[in-house]
């Protein structure tokens, strides 16, 4: 079958002990840092002149603030199951396995040398993401793009590091442009001193990271800051999108951007944003966020405009 021929082009999943990450050959390994951003976790990144007082952490019920970015990362698990989800997901998103292509579990298991249980659970994860459908007497087939959950962080990542990278990057930017200025307006005057202190500390971390050309630390601090603002907006639907924004920032900090040194101007814009939130000035907060998105130093400046269809 055609699917079998395609699979023969891929290396099998081997070594059932310590397994290596598999990726489509046209894709760059996604996310240089593992796991989602959790408020306070940048504390373990060192830099020069680190302030001695510990950063505030969420305690008790307030830990809900840190959970949103973790909701859709099920395929991040290690082992054969997580690898097979990644491999098949990337093959589907890249177009190697086109719409309505049959996926035969026995062939997948034989090719990747995994058990029926691993194949079955992996296909269930892909089905939950809208990538495949399983029907009695029909089997498992690849679904068209219109059925995919395009807000799933894994699908965002697979698209961002595959042939659709430019389109995905544009769509992520337009999504951020639509929701983040509003979130900044709503988050102004949140009245949380500990949160305001954390936001200020994140700007400081970004400043030190920019000075040291530490893109990894800069990106993680940037992502945590934007996630916190969405969570402070007091709108649960915006809060639910914080994981997508976090993923977008991590993707933006990856190889799609030829940025060897984070810009100091970006640090200044973030400081302006945090100051506006602390002062309770929603208008200034919204304007600062729009300025940050419009003149973002790591991407070509662009404001979404109507396009011909």
Short mmCIF file of C-alpha atoms in Angstrom, two decimals:
data_model
loop_
_atom_site.label_atom_id
_atom_site.label_comp_id
_atom_site.label_asym_id
_atom_site.label_seq_id
_atom_site.Cartn_x
_atom_site.Cartn_y
_atom_site.Cartn_z
CA UNK A 1 0.00 0.00 0.00
CA UNK A 2 1.06 3.62 -0.52
CA UNK A 3 1.19 4.20 3.24
CA UNK A 4 3.60 1.29 3.62
CA UNK A 5 5.88 2.71 0.95
CA UNK A 6 5.93 6.07 2.71
CA UNK A 7 6.72 4.48 6.04
CA UNK A 8 9.64 2.61 4.51
CA UNK A 9 11.29 5.96 3.94
CA UNK A 10 11.26 6.63 7.68
CA UNK A 11 13.64 5.19 10.27
CA UNK A 12 11.95 2.78 12.66
CA UNK A 13 11.47 3.54 16.32
CA UNK A 14 14.09 1.38 17.93
CA UNK A 15 15.80 0.90 21.26
CA UNK A 16 12.85 0.52 23.54
CA UNK A 17 14.94 1.64 26.46
CA UNK A 18 16.40 5.09 25.89
CA UNK A 19 14.72 6.32 22.74
CA UNK A 20 15.71 9.22 20.56
CA UNK A 21 13.43 11.98 19.34
CA UNK A 22 12.14 11.32 15.85
CA UNK A 23 11.35 14.15 13.48
CA UNK A 24 10.40 14.63 9.90
CA UNK A 25 13.64 15.25 7.94
CA UNK A 26 12.39 18.63 6.69
CA UNK A 27 11.64 19.88 10.18
CA UNK A 28 13.83 21.42 12.82
CA UNK A 29 13.47 19.85 16.27
CA UNK A 30 10.79 21.87 17.95
CA UNK A 31 11.15 23.88 21.13
CA UNK A 32 14.63 24.09 22.51
CA UNK A 33 13.22 23.89 26.03
CA UNK A 34 11.07 21.07 27.35
CA UNK A 35 7.69 21.53 28.90
CA UNK A 36 5.40 24.54 29.25
CA UNK A 37 6.21 27.81 30.95
CA UNK A 38 5.19 27.84 34.60
CA UNK A 39 5.23 31.11 36.57
CA UNK A 40 8.34 31.30 38.72
CA UNK A 41 10.32 28.61 36.93
CA UNK A 42 12.79 31.12 35.46
CA UNK A 43 14.29 31.27 38.97
CA UNK A 44 16.56 28.39 38.09
CA UNK A 45 18.18 30.27 35.20
CA UNK A 46 21.30 32.06 36.39
CA UNK A 47 22.64 35.34 35.14
CA UNK A 48 24.98 38.04 36.37
CA UNK A 49 23.93 40.15 39.34
CA UNK A 50 20.97 37.95 40.14
CA UNK A 51 18.85 39.67 42.83
CA UNK A 52 19.07 37.87 46.15
CA UNK A 53 15.39 38.01 47.28
CA UNK A 54 13.51 34.99 45.91
CA UNK A 55 10.85 35.65 43.32
CA UNK A 56 7.24 35.27 44.46
CA UNK A 57 5.69 31.89 43.74
CA UNK A 58 2.10 30.82 43.50
CA UNK A 59 0.89 29.00 46.59
CA UNK A 60 -2.25 27.04 47.38
CA UNK A 61 -5.28 27.68 45.21
CA UNK A 62 -3.44 30.35 43.27
CA UNK A 63 -1.44 27.64 41.55
CA UNK A 64 -4.34 27.48 39.09
CA UNK A 65 -2.59 30.35 37.32
CA UNK A 66 0.18 28.02 36.28
CA UNK A 67 -1.96 25.22 34.92
CA UNK A 68 -3.39 26.70 31.75
CA UNK A 69 -0.29 26.22 29.63
CA UNK A 70 -0.15 22.52 30.52
CA UNK A 71 -3.56 21.42 29.27
CA UNK A 72 -2.77 20.17 25.80
CA UNK A 73 0.68 18.65 26.01
CA UNK A 74 -0.26 14.97 26.28
CA UNK A 75 1.99 13.88 23.43
CA UNK A 76 5.01 15.35 25.18
CA UNK A 77 5.40 12.15 27.16
CA UNK A 78 8.64 10.28 26.75
CA UNK A 79 8.91 6.81 25.33
CA UNK A 80 7.53 5.01 22.32
CA UNK A 81 4.02 6.40 22.62
CA UNK A 82 5.15 10.04 22.59
CA UNK A 83 7.57 9.40 19.74
CA UNK A 84 5.02 7.70 17.57
CA UNK A 85 2.53 10.53 18.09
CA UNK A 86 5.21 13.03 17.10
CA UNK A 87 6.30 11.05 14.04
CA UNK A 88 2.84 10.37 12.66
CA UNK A 89 1.62 13.87 13.55
CA UNK A 90 4.49 15.49 11.68
CA UNK A 91 3.96 13.23 8.67
CA UNK A 92 0.27 14.18 8.53
CA UNK A 93 0.81 17.91 9.01
CA UNK A 94 3.66 17.99 6.47
CA UNK A 95 1.40 16.41 3.85
CA UNK A 96 3.31 13.14 3.56
CA UNK A 97 0.11 11.44 4.65
CA UNK A 98 -2.63 13.29 2.79
CA UNK A 99 -6.30 13.60 3.60
CA UNK A 100 -8.35 10.39 3.53
CA UNK A 101 -5.17 8.28 3.57
CA UNK A 102 -5.81 4.97 5.38
CA UNK A 103 -3.66 4.20 8.40
CA UNK A 104 -3.37 0.48 9.04
CA UNK A 105 -2.38 -0.18 12.69
CA UNK A 106 -0.69 -3.48 11.82
CA UNK A 107 1.53 -1.79 9.23
CA UNK A 108 2.42 1.03 11.63
CA UNK A 109 3.30 -1.44 14.36
CA UNK A 110 5.48 -3.53 12.07
CA UNK A 111 7.27 -0.57 10.54
CA UNK A 112 8.05 1.21 13.83
CA UNK A 113 8.46 -2.00 15.82
CA UNK A 114 5.95 -1.07 18.48
CA UNK A 115 3.09 -2.96 20.07
CA UNK A 116 -0.56 -2.75 19.14
CA UNK A 117 -1.20 -0.93 22.40
CA UNK A 118 1.31 1.81 21.53
CA UNK A 119 -0.20 2.20 18.05
CA UNK A 120 -3.75 2.25 19.38
CA UNK A 121 -3.02 4.86 22.06
CA UNK A 122 -1.06 7.03 19.61
CA UNK A 123 -3.90 7.01 17.11
CA UNK A 124 -6.31 7.97 19.88
CA UNK A 125 -4.20 11.03 20.66
CA UNK A 126 -4.11 11.99 16.99
CA UNK A 127 -7.87 11.49 16.78
CA UNK A 128 -8.38 13.83 19.74
CA UNK A 129 -6.37 16.45 17.84
CA UNK A 130 -8.63 16.04 14.81
CA UNK A 131 -5.87 14.65 12.60
CA UNK A 132 -7.40 11.21 12.05
CA UNK A 133 -10.79 9.55 12.37
CA UNK A 134 -11.59 5.94 13.21
CA UNK A 135 -14.86 4.42 12.06
CA UNK A 136 -16.20 0.87 12.14
CA UNK A 137 -15.81 -0.99 8.84
CA UNK A 138 -13.84 1.97 7.47
CA UNK A 139 -10.73 2.03 9.60
CA UNK A 140 -8.51 4.95 10.54
CA UNK A 141 -8.02 7.68 7.99
CA UNK A 142 -6.30 11.05 7.84
CA UNK A 143 -8.74 13.94 8.11
CA UNK A 144 -8.61 17.16 6.02
CA UNK A 145 -6.99 20.29 7.43
CA UNK A 146 -10.38 21.85 8.15
CA UNK A 147 -11.01 19.20 10.79
CA UNK A 148 -7.73 19.67 12.66
CA UNK A 149 -7.62 21.38 16.04
CA UNK A 150 -5.38 24.19 14.84
CA UNK A 151 -5.16 25.64 18.36
CA UNK A 152 -3.51 22.48 19.70
CA UNK A 153 0.09 23.35 20.69
CA UNK A 154 1.46 20.20 19.05
CA UNK A 155 -0.20 21.00 15.73
CA UNK A 156 0.98 24.61 15.98
CA UNK A 157 4.51 23.35 16.48
CA UNK A 158 4.37 20.75 13.70
CA UNK A 159 3.10 23.37 11.27
CA UNK A 160 5.63 25.96 12.41
CA UNK A 161 8.56 23.65 11.74
CA UNK A 162 7.20 22.11 8.56
CA UNK A 163 6.35 23.24 5.04
CA UNK A 164 3.57 25.50 6.38
CA UNK A 165 5.93 27.47 8.63
CA UNK A 166 5.31 30.86 6.99
CA UNK A 167 1.53 30.51 7.06
CA UNK A 168 1.57 29.30 10.65
CA UNK A 169 3.80 32.16 11.74
CA UNK A 170 1.48 34.71 10.11
CA UNK A 171 -1.61 33.17 11.68
CA UNK A 172 -0.01 33.13 15.13
CA UNK A 173 0.94 36.78 14.81
CA UNK A 174 -2.59 37.74 13.75
CA UNK A 175 -4.07 35.79 16.65
CA UNK A 176 -1.77 37.55 19.12
CA UNK A 177 -2.63 40.92 17.58
CA UNK A 178 -6.32 40.20 18.14
CA UNK A 179 -6.19 39.05 21.78
CA UNK A 180 -3.12 40.38 23.58
CA UNK A 181 -3.80 44.14 23.44
CA UNK A 182 -7.26 43.46 24.87
CA UNK A 183 -5.75 41.26 27.57
CA UNK A 184 -3.33 44.05 28.50
CA UNK A 185 -6.20 46.51 28.84
CA UNK A 186 -8.17 44.12 31.03
CA UNK A 187 -5.15 43.17 33.16
CA UNK A 188 -4.32 46.78 34.10
CA UNK A 189 -4.83 47.51 37.77
CA UNK A 190 -5.08 43.85 38.72
CA UNK A 191 -4.16 44.72 42.29
CA UNK A 192 -1.73 41.86 42.82
CA UNK A 193 1.54 43.12 44.25
CA UNK A 194 3.17 39.70 44.02
CA UNK A 195 2.22 39.39 40.36
CA UNK A 196 3.44 42.89 39.59
CA UNK A 197 6.74 42.07 41.28
CA UNK A 198 7.05 38.92 39.19
CA UNK A 199 6.32 40.83 35.97
CA UNK A 200 9.00 43.39 36.85
CA UNK A 201 11.44 40.60 37.64
CA UNK A 202 10.77 38.95 34.29
CA UNK A 203 11.62 42.20 32.53
CA UNK A 204 14.86 42.27 34.51
CA UNK A 205 15.62 38.69 33.51
CA UNK A 206 14.99 39.61 29.87
CA UNK A 207 17.33 42.58 30.21
CA UNK A 208 20.16 40.44 31.56
CA UNK A 209 19.49 37.77 28.93
CA UNK A 210 19.57 40.38 26.15
CA UNK A 211 22.90 41.70 27.42
CA UNK A 212 24.34 38.19 27.39
CA UNK A 213 22.72 37.16 24.08
CA UNK A 214 20.98 34.34 25.96
CA UNK A 215 18.05 33.69 23.63
CA UNK A 216 16.79 30.63 25.53
CA UNK A 217 16.39 32.46 28.85
CA UNK A 218 15.01 35.53 27.11
CA UNK A 219 12.36 33.48 25.32
CA UNK A 220 11.24 31.66 28.46
CA UNK A 221 10.94 34.89 30.45
CA UNK A 222 9.08 36.53 27.56
CA UNK A 223 6.64 33.63 27.34
CA UNK A 224 5.95 33.63 31.09
CA UNK A 225 5.29 37.36 31.07
CA UNK A 226 2.76 37.18 28.23
CA UNK A 227 1.07 34.13 29.77
CA UNK A 228 0.67 35.94 33.09
CA UNK A 229 -0.95 38.95 31.39
CA UNK A 230 -3.51 36.72 29.69
CA UNK A 231 -4.22 34.98 32.96
CA UNK A 232 -4.67 38.31 34.76
CA UNK A 233 -7.21 39.62 32.26
CA UNK A 234 -10.08 38.10 34.22
CA UNK A 235 -11.53 36.46 31.12
CA UNK A 236 -11.49 32.67 31.21
CA UNK A 237 -11.60 32.34 27.45
CA UNK A 238 -8.54 34.57 27.08
CA UNK A 239 -6.91 32.64 29.91
CA UNK A 240 -7.53 29.42 28.02
CA UNK A 241 -5.56 30.84 25.09
CA UNK A 242 -2.48 31.49 27.22
CA UNK A 243 -1.07 28.07 26.31
CA UNK A 244 -1.35 28.92 22.61
CA UNK A 245 0.42 32.26 23.09
CA UNK A 246 3.12 30.52 25.11
CA UNK A 247 3.60 28.04 22.27
CA UNK A 248 3.64 30.87 19.72
CA UNK A 249 6.41 32.66 21.60
CA UNK A 250 8.48 29.50 21.90
CA UNK A 251 8.03 28.84 18.19
CA UNK A 252 8.95 32.47 17.46
CA UNK A 253 12.09 32.02 19.48
CA UNK A 254 13.15 29.07 17.39
CA UNK A 255 14.98 28.65 14.10
CA UNK A 256 12.25 30.51 12.17
CA UNK A 257 13.95 33.70 13.36
CA UNK A 258 17.56 34.54 12.59
CA UNK A 259 18.06 36.45 15.84
CA UNK A 260 21.33 35.85 17.62
CA UNK A 261 20.83 38.62 20.18
CA UNK A 262 17.52 39.73 21.74
CA UNK A 263 16.93 43.44 21.25
CA UNK A 264 17.24 45.92 24.09
CA UNK A 265 14.40 47.91 22.54
CA UNK A 266 12.12 44.94 23.15
CA UNK A 267 13.10 44.93 26.82
CA UNK A 268 12.20 48.61 27.02
CA UNK A 269 8.78 47.99 25.47
CA UNK A 270 8.11 45.17 27.93
CA UNK A 271 9.09 47.47 30.82
CA UNK A 272 6.69 50.10 29.50
CA UNK A 273 3.94 47.49 29.35
CA UNK A 274 4.54 46.27 32.90
CA UNK A 275 4.63 49.84 34.25
CA UNK A 276 1.28 50.58 32.60
CA UNK A 277 -0.28 47.48 34.15
CA UNK A 278 1.03 48.39 37.58
CA UNK A 279 -0.34 51.93 37.24
CA UNK A 280 -3.77 50.61 36.30
CA UNK A 281 -3.69 52.41 32.95
CA UNK A 282 -5.52 50.10 30.57
CA UNK A 283 -5.19 52.45 27.60
CA UNK A 284 -1.43 52.71 28.03
CA UNK A 285 -1.18 48.95 28.55
CA UNK A 286 -3.05 48.24 25.33
CA UNK A 287 -0.94 50.76 23.43
CA UNK A 288 2.27 49.27 24.82
CA UNK A 289 1.23 45.79 23.77
CA UNK A 290 0.36 46.96 20.27
CA UNK A 291 3.71 48.74 20.03
CA UNK A 292 5.43 45.57 21.15
CA UNK A 293 3.66 43.46 18.53
CA UNK A 294 4.02 46.05 15.76
CA UNK A 295 7.72 46.75 16.21
CA UNK A 296 8.80 43.40 17.57
CA UNK A 297 12.57 43.20 17.05
CA UNK A 298 12.69 39.48 16.33
CA UNK A 299 10.18 39.52 13.48
CA UNK A 300 9.67 41.62 10.41
CA UNK A 301 7.35 44.46 11.48
CA UNK A 302 3.91 43.86 10.13
CA UNK A 303 0.37 44.73 11.14
CA UNK A 304 -2.40 42.44 9.96
CA UNK A 305 -4.22 43.92 6.99
CA UNK A 306 -7.11 42.72 4.81
CA UNK A 307 -6.02 40.15 2.25
CA UNK A 308 -7.52 39.12 -1.05
CA UNK A 309 -9.06 35.67 -0.96
#
